[in-house]
Short mmCIF file of C-alpha atoms in Angstrom, two decimals:
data_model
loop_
_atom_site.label_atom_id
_atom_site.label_comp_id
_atom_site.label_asym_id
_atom_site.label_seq_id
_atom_site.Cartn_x
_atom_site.Cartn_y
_atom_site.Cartn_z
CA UNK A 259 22.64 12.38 -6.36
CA UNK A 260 20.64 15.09 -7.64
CA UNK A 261 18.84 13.64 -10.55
CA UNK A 262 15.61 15.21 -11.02
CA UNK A 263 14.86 13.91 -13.94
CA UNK A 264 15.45 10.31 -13.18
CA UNK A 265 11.77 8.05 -13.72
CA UNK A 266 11.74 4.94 -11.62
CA UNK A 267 11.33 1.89 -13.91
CA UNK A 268 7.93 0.79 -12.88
CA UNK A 269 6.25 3.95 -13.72
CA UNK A 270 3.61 3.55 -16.62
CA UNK A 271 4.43 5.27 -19.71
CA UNK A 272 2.26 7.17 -21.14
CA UNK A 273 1.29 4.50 -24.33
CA UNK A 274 0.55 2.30 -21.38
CA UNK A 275 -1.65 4.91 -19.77
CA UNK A 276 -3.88 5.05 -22.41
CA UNK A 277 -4.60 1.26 -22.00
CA UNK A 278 -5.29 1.48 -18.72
CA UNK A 279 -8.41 3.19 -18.98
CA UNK A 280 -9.85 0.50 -21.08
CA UNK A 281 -9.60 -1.75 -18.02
CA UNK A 282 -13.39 -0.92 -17.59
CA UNK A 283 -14.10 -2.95 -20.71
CA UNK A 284 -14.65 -6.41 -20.60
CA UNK A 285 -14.14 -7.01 -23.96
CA UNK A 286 -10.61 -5.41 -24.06
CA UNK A 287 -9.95 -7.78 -20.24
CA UNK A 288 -10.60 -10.28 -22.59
CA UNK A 289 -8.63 -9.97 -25.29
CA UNK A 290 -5.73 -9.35 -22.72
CA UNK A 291 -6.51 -12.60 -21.25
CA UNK A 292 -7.31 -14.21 -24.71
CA UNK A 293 -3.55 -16.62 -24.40
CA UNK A 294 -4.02 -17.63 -20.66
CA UNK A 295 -8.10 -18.75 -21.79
CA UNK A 296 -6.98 -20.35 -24.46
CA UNK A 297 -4.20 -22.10 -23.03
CA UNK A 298 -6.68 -23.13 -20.28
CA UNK A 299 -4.21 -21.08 -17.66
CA UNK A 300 -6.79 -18.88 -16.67
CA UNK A 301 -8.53 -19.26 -13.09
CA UNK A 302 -11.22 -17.44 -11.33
CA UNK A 303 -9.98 -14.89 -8.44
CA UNK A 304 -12.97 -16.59 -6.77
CA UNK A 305 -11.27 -19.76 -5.12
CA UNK A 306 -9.43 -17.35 -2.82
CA UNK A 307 -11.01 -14.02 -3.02
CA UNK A 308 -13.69 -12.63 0.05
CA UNK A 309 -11.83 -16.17 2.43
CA UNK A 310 -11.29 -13.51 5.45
CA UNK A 311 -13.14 -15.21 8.67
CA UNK A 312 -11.58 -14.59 11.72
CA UNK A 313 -9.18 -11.26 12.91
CA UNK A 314 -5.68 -11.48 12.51
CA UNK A 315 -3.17 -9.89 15.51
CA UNK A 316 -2.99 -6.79 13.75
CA UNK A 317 -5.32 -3.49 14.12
CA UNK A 318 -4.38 -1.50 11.50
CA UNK A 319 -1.14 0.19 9.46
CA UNK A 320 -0.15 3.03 12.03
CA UNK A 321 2.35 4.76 9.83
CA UNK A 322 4.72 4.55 6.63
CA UNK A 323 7.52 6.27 5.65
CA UNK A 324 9.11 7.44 2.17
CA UNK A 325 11.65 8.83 0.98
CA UNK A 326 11.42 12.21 -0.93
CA UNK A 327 13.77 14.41 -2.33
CA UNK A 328 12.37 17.31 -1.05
CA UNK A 329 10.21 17.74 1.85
CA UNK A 330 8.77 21.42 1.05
CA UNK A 331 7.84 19.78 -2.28
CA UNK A 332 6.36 16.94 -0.95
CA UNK A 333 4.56 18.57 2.09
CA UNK A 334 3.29 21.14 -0.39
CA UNK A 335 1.79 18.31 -2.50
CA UNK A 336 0.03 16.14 0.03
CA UNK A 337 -1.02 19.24 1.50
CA UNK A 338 -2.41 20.37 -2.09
CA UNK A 339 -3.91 17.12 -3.08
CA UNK A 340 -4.56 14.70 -0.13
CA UNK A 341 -6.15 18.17 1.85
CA UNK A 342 -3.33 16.56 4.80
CA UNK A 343 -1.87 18.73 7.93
CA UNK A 344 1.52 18.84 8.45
CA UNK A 345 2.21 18.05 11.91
CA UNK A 346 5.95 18.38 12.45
CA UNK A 347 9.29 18.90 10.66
CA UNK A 348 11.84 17.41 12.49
CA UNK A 349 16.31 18.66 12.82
CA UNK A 350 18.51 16.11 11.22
CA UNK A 351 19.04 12.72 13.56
CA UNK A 352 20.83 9.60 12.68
CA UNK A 353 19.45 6.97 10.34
CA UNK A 354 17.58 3.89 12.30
CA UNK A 355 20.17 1.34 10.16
CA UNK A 356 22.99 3.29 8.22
CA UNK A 357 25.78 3.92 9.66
CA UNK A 358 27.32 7.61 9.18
CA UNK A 359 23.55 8.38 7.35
CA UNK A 360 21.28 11.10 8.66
CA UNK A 361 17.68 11.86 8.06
CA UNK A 362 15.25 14.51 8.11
CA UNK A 363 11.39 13.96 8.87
CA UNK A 364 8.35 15.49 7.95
CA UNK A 365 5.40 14.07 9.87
CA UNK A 366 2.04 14.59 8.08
CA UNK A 367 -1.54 13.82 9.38
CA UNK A 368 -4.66 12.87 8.06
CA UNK A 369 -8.14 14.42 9.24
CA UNK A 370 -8.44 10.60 11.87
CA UNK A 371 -5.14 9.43 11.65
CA UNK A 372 -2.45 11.31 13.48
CA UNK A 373 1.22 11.32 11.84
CA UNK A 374 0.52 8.20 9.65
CA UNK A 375 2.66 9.28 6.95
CA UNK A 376 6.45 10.38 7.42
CA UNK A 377 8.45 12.04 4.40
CA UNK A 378 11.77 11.48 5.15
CA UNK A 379 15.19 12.93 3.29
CA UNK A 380 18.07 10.78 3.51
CA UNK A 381 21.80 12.02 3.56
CA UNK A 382 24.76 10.00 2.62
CA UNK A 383 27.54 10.48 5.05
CA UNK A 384 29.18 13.19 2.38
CA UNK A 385 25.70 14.91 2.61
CA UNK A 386 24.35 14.37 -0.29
CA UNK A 387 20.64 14.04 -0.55
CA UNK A 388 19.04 10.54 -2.09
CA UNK A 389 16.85 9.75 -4.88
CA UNK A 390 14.14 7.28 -4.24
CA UNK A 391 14.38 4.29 -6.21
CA UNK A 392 10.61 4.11 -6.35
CA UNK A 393 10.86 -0.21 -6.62
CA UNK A 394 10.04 -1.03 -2.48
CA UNK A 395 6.29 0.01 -3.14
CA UNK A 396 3.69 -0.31 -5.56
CA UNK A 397 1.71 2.30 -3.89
CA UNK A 398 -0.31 3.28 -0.49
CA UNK A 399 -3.52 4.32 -0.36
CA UNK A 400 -5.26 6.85 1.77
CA UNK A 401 -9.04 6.94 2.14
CA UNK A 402 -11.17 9.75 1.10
CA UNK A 403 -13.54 11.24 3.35
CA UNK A 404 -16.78 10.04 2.98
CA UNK A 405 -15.44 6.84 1.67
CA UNK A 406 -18.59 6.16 -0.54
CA UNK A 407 -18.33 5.85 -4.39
CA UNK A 408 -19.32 9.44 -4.75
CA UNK A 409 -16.26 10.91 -2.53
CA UNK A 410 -13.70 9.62 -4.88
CA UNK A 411 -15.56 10.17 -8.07
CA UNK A 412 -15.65 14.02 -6.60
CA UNK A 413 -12.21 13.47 -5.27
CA UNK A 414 -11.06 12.63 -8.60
CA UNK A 415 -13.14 15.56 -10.41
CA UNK A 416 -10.96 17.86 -7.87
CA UNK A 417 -8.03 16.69 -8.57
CA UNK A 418 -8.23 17.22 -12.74
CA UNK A 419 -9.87 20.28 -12.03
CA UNK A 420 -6.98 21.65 -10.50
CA UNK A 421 -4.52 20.44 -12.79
CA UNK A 422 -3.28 17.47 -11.58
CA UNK A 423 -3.24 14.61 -13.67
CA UNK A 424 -4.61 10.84 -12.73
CA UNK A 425 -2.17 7.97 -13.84
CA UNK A 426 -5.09 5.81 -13.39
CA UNK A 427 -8.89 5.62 -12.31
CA UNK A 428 -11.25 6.31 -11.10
CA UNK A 429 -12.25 2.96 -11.48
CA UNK A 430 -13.45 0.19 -9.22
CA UNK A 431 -11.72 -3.18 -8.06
CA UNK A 432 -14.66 -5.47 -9.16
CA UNK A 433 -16.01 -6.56 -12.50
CA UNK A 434 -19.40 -4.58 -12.32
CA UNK A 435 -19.60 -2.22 -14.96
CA UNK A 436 -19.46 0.90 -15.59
CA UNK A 437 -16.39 1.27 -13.65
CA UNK A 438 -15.24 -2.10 -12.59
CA UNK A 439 -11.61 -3.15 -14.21
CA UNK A 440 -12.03 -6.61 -13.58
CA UNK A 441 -9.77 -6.29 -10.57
CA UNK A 442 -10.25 -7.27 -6.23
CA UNK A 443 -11.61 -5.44 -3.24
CA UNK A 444 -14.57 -3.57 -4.33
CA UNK A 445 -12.50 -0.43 -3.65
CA UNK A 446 -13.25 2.82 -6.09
CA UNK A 447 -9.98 4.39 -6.29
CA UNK A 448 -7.67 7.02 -8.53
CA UNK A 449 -3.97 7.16 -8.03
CA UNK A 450 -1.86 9.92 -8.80
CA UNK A 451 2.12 9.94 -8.83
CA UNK A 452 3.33 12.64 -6.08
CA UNK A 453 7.13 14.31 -6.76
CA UNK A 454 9.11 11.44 -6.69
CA UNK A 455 6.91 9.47 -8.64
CA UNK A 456 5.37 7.51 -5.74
CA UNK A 457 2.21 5.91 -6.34
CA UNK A 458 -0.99 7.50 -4.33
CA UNK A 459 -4.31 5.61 -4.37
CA UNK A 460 -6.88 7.72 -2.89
CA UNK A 461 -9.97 5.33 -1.92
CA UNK A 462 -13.13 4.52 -0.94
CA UNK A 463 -16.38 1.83 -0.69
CA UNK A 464 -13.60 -1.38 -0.29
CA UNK A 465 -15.56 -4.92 0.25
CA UNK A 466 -15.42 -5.58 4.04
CA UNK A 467 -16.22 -9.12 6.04
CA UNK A 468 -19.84 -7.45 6.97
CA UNK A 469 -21.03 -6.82 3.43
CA UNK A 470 -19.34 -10.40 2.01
CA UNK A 471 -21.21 -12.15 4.45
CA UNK A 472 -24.67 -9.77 3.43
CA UNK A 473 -24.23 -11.37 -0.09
CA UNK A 474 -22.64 -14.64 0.63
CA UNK A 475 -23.79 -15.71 4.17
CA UNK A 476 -20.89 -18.09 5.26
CA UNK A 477 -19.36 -19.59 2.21
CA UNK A 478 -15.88 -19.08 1.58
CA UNK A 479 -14.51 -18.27 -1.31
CA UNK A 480 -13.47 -22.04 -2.59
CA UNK A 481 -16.64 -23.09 -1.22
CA UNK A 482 -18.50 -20.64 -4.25
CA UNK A 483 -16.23 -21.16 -6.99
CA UNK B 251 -19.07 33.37 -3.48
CA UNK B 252 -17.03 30.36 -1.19
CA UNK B 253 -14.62 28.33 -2.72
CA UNK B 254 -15.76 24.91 -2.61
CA UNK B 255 -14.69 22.52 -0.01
CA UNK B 256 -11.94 20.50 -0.15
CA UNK B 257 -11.86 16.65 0.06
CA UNK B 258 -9.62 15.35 2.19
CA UNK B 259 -7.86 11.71 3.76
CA UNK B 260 -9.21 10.55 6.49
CA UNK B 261 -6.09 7.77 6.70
CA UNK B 262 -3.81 5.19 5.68
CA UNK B 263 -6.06 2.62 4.22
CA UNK B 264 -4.01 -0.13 2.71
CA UNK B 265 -0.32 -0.24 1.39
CA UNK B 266 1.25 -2.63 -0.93
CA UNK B 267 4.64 -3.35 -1.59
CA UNK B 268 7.30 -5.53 -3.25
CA UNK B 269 8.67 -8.25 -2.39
CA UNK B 270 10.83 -10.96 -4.32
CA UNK B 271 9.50 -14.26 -3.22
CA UNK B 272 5.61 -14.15 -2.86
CA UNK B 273 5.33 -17.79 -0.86
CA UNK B 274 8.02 -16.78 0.90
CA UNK B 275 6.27 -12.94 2.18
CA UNK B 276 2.83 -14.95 2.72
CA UNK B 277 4.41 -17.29 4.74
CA UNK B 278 6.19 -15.25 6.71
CA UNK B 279 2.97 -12.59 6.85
CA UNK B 280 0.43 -15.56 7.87
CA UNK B 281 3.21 -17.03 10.97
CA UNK B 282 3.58 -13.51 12.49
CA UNK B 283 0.56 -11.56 12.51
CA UNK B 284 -1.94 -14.07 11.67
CA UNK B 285 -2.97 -12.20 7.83
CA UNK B 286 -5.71 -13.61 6.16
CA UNK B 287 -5.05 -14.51 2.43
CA UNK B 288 -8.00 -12.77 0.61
CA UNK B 289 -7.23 -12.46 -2.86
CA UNK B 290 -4.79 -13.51 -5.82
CA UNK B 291 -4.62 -10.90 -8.68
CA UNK B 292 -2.26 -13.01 -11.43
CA UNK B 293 -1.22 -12.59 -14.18
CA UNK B 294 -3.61 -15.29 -16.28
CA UNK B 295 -6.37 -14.20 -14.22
CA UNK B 296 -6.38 -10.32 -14.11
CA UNK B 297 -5.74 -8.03 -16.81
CA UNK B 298 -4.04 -5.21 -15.09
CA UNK B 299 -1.52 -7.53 -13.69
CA UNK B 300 -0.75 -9.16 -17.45
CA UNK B 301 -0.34 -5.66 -18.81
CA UNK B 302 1.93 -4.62 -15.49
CA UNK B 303 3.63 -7.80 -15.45
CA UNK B 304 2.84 -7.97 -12.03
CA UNK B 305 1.15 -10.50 -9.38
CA UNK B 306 -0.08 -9.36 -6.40
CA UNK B 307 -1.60 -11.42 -2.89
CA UNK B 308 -3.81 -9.48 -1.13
CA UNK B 309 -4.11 -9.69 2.68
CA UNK B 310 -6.93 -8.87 5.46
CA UNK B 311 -6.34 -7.48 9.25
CA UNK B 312 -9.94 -8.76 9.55
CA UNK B 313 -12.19 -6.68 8.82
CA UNK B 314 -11.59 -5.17 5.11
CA UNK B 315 -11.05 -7.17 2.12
CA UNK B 316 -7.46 -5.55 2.31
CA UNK B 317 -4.81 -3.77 4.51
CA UNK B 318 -1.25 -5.10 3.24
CA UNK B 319 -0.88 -6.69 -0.27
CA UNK B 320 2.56 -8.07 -1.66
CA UNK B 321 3.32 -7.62 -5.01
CA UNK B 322 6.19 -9.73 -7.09
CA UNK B 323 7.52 -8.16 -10.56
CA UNK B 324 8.05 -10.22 -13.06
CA UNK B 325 10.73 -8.06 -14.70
CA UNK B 326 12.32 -5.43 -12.01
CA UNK B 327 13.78 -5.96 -9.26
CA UNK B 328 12.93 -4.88 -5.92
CA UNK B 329 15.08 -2.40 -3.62
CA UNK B 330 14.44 -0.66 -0.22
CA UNK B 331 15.56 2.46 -1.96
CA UNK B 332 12.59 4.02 -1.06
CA UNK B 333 10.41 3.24 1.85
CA UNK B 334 12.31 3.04 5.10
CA UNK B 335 9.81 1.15 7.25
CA UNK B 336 5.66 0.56 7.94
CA UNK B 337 3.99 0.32 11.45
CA UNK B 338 1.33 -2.12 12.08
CA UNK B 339 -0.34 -1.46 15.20
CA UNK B 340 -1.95 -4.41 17.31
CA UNK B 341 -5.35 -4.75 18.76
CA UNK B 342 -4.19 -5.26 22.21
CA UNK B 343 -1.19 -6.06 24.44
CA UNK B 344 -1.79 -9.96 24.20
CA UNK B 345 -1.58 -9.70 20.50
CA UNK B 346 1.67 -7.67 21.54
CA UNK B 347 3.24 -10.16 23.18
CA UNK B 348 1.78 -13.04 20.62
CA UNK B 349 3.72 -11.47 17.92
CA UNK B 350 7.11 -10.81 20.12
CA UNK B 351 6.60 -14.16 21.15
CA UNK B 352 6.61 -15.40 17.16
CA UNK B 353 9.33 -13.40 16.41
CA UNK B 354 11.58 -14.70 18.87
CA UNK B 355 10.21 -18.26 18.60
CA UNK B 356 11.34 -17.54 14.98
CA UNK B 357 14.75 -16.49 15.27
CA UNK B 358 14.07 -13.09 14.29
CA UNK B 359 16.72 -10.39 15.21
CA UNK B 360 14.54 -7.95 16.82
CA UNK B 361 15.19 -3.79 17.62
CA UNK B 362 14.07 -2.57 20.47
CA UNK B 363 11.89 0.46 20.86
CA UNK B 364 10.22 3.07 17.49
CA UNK B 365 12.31 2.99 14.21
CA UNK B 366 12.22 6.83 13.69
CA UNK B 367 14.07 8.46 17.04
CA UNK B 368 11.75 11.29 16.37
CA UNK B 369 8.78 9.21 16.44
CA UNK B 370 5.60 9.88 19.12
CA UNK B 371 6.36 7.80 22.05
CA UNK B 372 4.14 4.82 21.86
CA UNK B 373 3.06 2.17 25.15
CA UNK B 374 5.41 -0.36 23.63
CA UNK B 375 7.28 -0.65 20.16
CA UNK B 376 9.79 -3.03 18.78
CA UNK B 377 10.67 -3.64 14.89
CA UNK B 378 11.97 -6.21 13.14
CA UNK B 379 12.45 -7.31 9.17
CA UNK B 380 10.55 -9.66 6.64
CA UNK B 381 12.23 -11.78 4.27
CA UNK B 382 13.09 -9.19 2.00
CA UNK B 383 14.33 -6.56 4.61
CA UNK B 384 11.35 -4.50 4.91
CA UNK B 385 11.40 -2.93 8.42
CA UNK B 386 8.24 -3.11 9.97
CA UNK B 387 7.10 -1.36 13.46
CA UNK B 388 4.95 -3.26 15.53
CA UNK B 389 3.38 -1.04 18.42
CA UNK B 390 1.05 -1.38 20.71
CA UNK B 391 -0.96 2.49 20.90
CA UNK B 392 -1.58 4.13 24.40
CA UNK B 393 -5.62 3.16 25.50
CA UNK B 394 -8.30 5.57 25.05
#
């Protein structure tokens, strides 16, 4: 398939874009939220939100990989935007779980994080390249160097300056204002669709365990509500 | 005059991805690896999911209010169209064998060795799939 022009579904249109960026207001959260308040649905993110006491088995996410169409496209692009260093481009070699399917990878590293994203082609067994449905993901999101507030603001500010356009942010994950959207993690963050529509968060500042427990000592979550 | 600097990534911070059956995903994400639920972004409680039609659980390695974070659509329907598999690296080689030990405890067909053949060898590797046939890579990284 060599649809270049296909959209995947869950890609914001741009009526819907527009909306987004009044996120930051709390009186347009509200009126968003207006049925489930007055249908007493609502709840408070607080019962469960910050509950993280103890480690789990897990480190952290070592790699991911995507499909692209195109790997010179996408290498340029993450290369362009995300400032990452392509590592390796590997010869064809069989898909991990398709039978008669062969893939190409393109190993890309961040500045402290070797290889942790892989943009892979994938070949039918006639040849023919694939088109990413763009509906296993929401997004990923890399962190921006720095990782304070003022990183991604400038991060963002780079990004528009060079012609690339923001699908949302930046904004940040908590209800302070100016740039809270009422959402979780403390996190300021812009995303930005790459080639095949994939959804990039580029980060910074997210809530961790040592400054919940500056504000909130102990208490979990439920035990604040 | 120099152009200015670039920012750049320093690395993969958190992903989040679909899946069709949230209890289901948590269930499965809390038995394995030992997540910790942080947050719940739903749709009567957060704007941005109402207008996405989306719900999302957010889960913790530990350490940041988020690393992995499932997401259920309330309209579209999820595929594996286009992300062929995520690696979660352990702390150690006990919580390398804990979650081997899970898995098998668990029924859960497991593939020996990296997904990618082209893939950095690794100490030890083995994948396996969550409900909704997301591969994930568990690996345990050489010491340093």
């Amino acid at each position: 398939m060599s649809n270049t022009a296909f959209v995947p579904p869950n890609v914001l249109p741009p009526f819907k874009l527009r909306f987004a960026g009044l996120l930051k207001r709390k009186w347009f959260r509200e009126m968003v939220l207006l049925w489930p308040t007055l249908t007493k649905r609502r709840f408070s993110n607080k019962t469960e939100d910050y509950g993280v006491f103890k480690p789990s088995l897990v480190s952290h996410i070592g790699q991911l990989s995507i499909y692209v169409r195109d790997i010179a496209r996408s290498r340029a692009w993450y290369e362009k935007v995300a400032g990452m260093i392509h590592s390796r481009t590997c010869e064809l070699e069989p898909h991990p779980f398709k039978e008669g399917w062969r893939i190409r990878c393109c190993y890309m590293s961040a500045t402290d994080h070797e290889e942790c994203l892989v943009l892979v082609e994938e070949y039918d067994p006639s040849g023919r390249i694939t088109v990413p449905s763009g509906m296993s993901f929401f997004h990923f999101a890399l962190e921006v160097k720095g990782n304070q507030l003022e990183d991604v603001l400038a991060f963002a500010k780079q990004q528009q300056a060079d012609g690339f356009q923001l699908n949302y942010g930046p904004v940040r994950h908590n209800s302070e204002p100016p740039l809270g959207d009422g959402e979780t993690g403390g996190n300021v963050a812009c995303y930005l669709y790459d080639p095949d529509w994939h959804n990039v968060e580029f980060c910074g500042a997210m809530d961790t365990i040592e400054n919940y427990r500056e504000r909130y000592g102990e208490l979990k979550g439920k035990d604040r509500a | 005059m120099n152009a200015p600097t670039r920012i750049l990534v320093t690395h993969l911070q958190h992903h989040v991805f679909y899946v069709t059956d949230l209890e289901r995903s948590k269930a499965f994400y809390i038995k394995v690896f030992d997540l910790q639920f942080s947050a719940l972004n739903h749709p009567d409680s957060s704007a941005a999911m109402r207008l996405s039609q989306q719900e999302m659980h957010f889960f913790s390695f530990g350490f940041h209010h988020h690393d992995i974070c499932l997401v259920k659509h309330h309209k579209l329907k999820m595929d594996n169209n286009s992300m062929l598999h995520f690696t979660l690296a352990v702390k150690d080689a006990e919580a390398f064998d804990e979650i081997r030990r899970r898995a098998r405890d668990m029924d859960l067909p497991i593939r020996e060795g990296r997904m990618l053949a082209s893939a950095r060898p690794v100490s030890r590797a083995f994948c396996l799939q969550d409900p909704d046939r997301h591969w994930i890579e568990i690996i345990e990284e050489p010491s340093r």
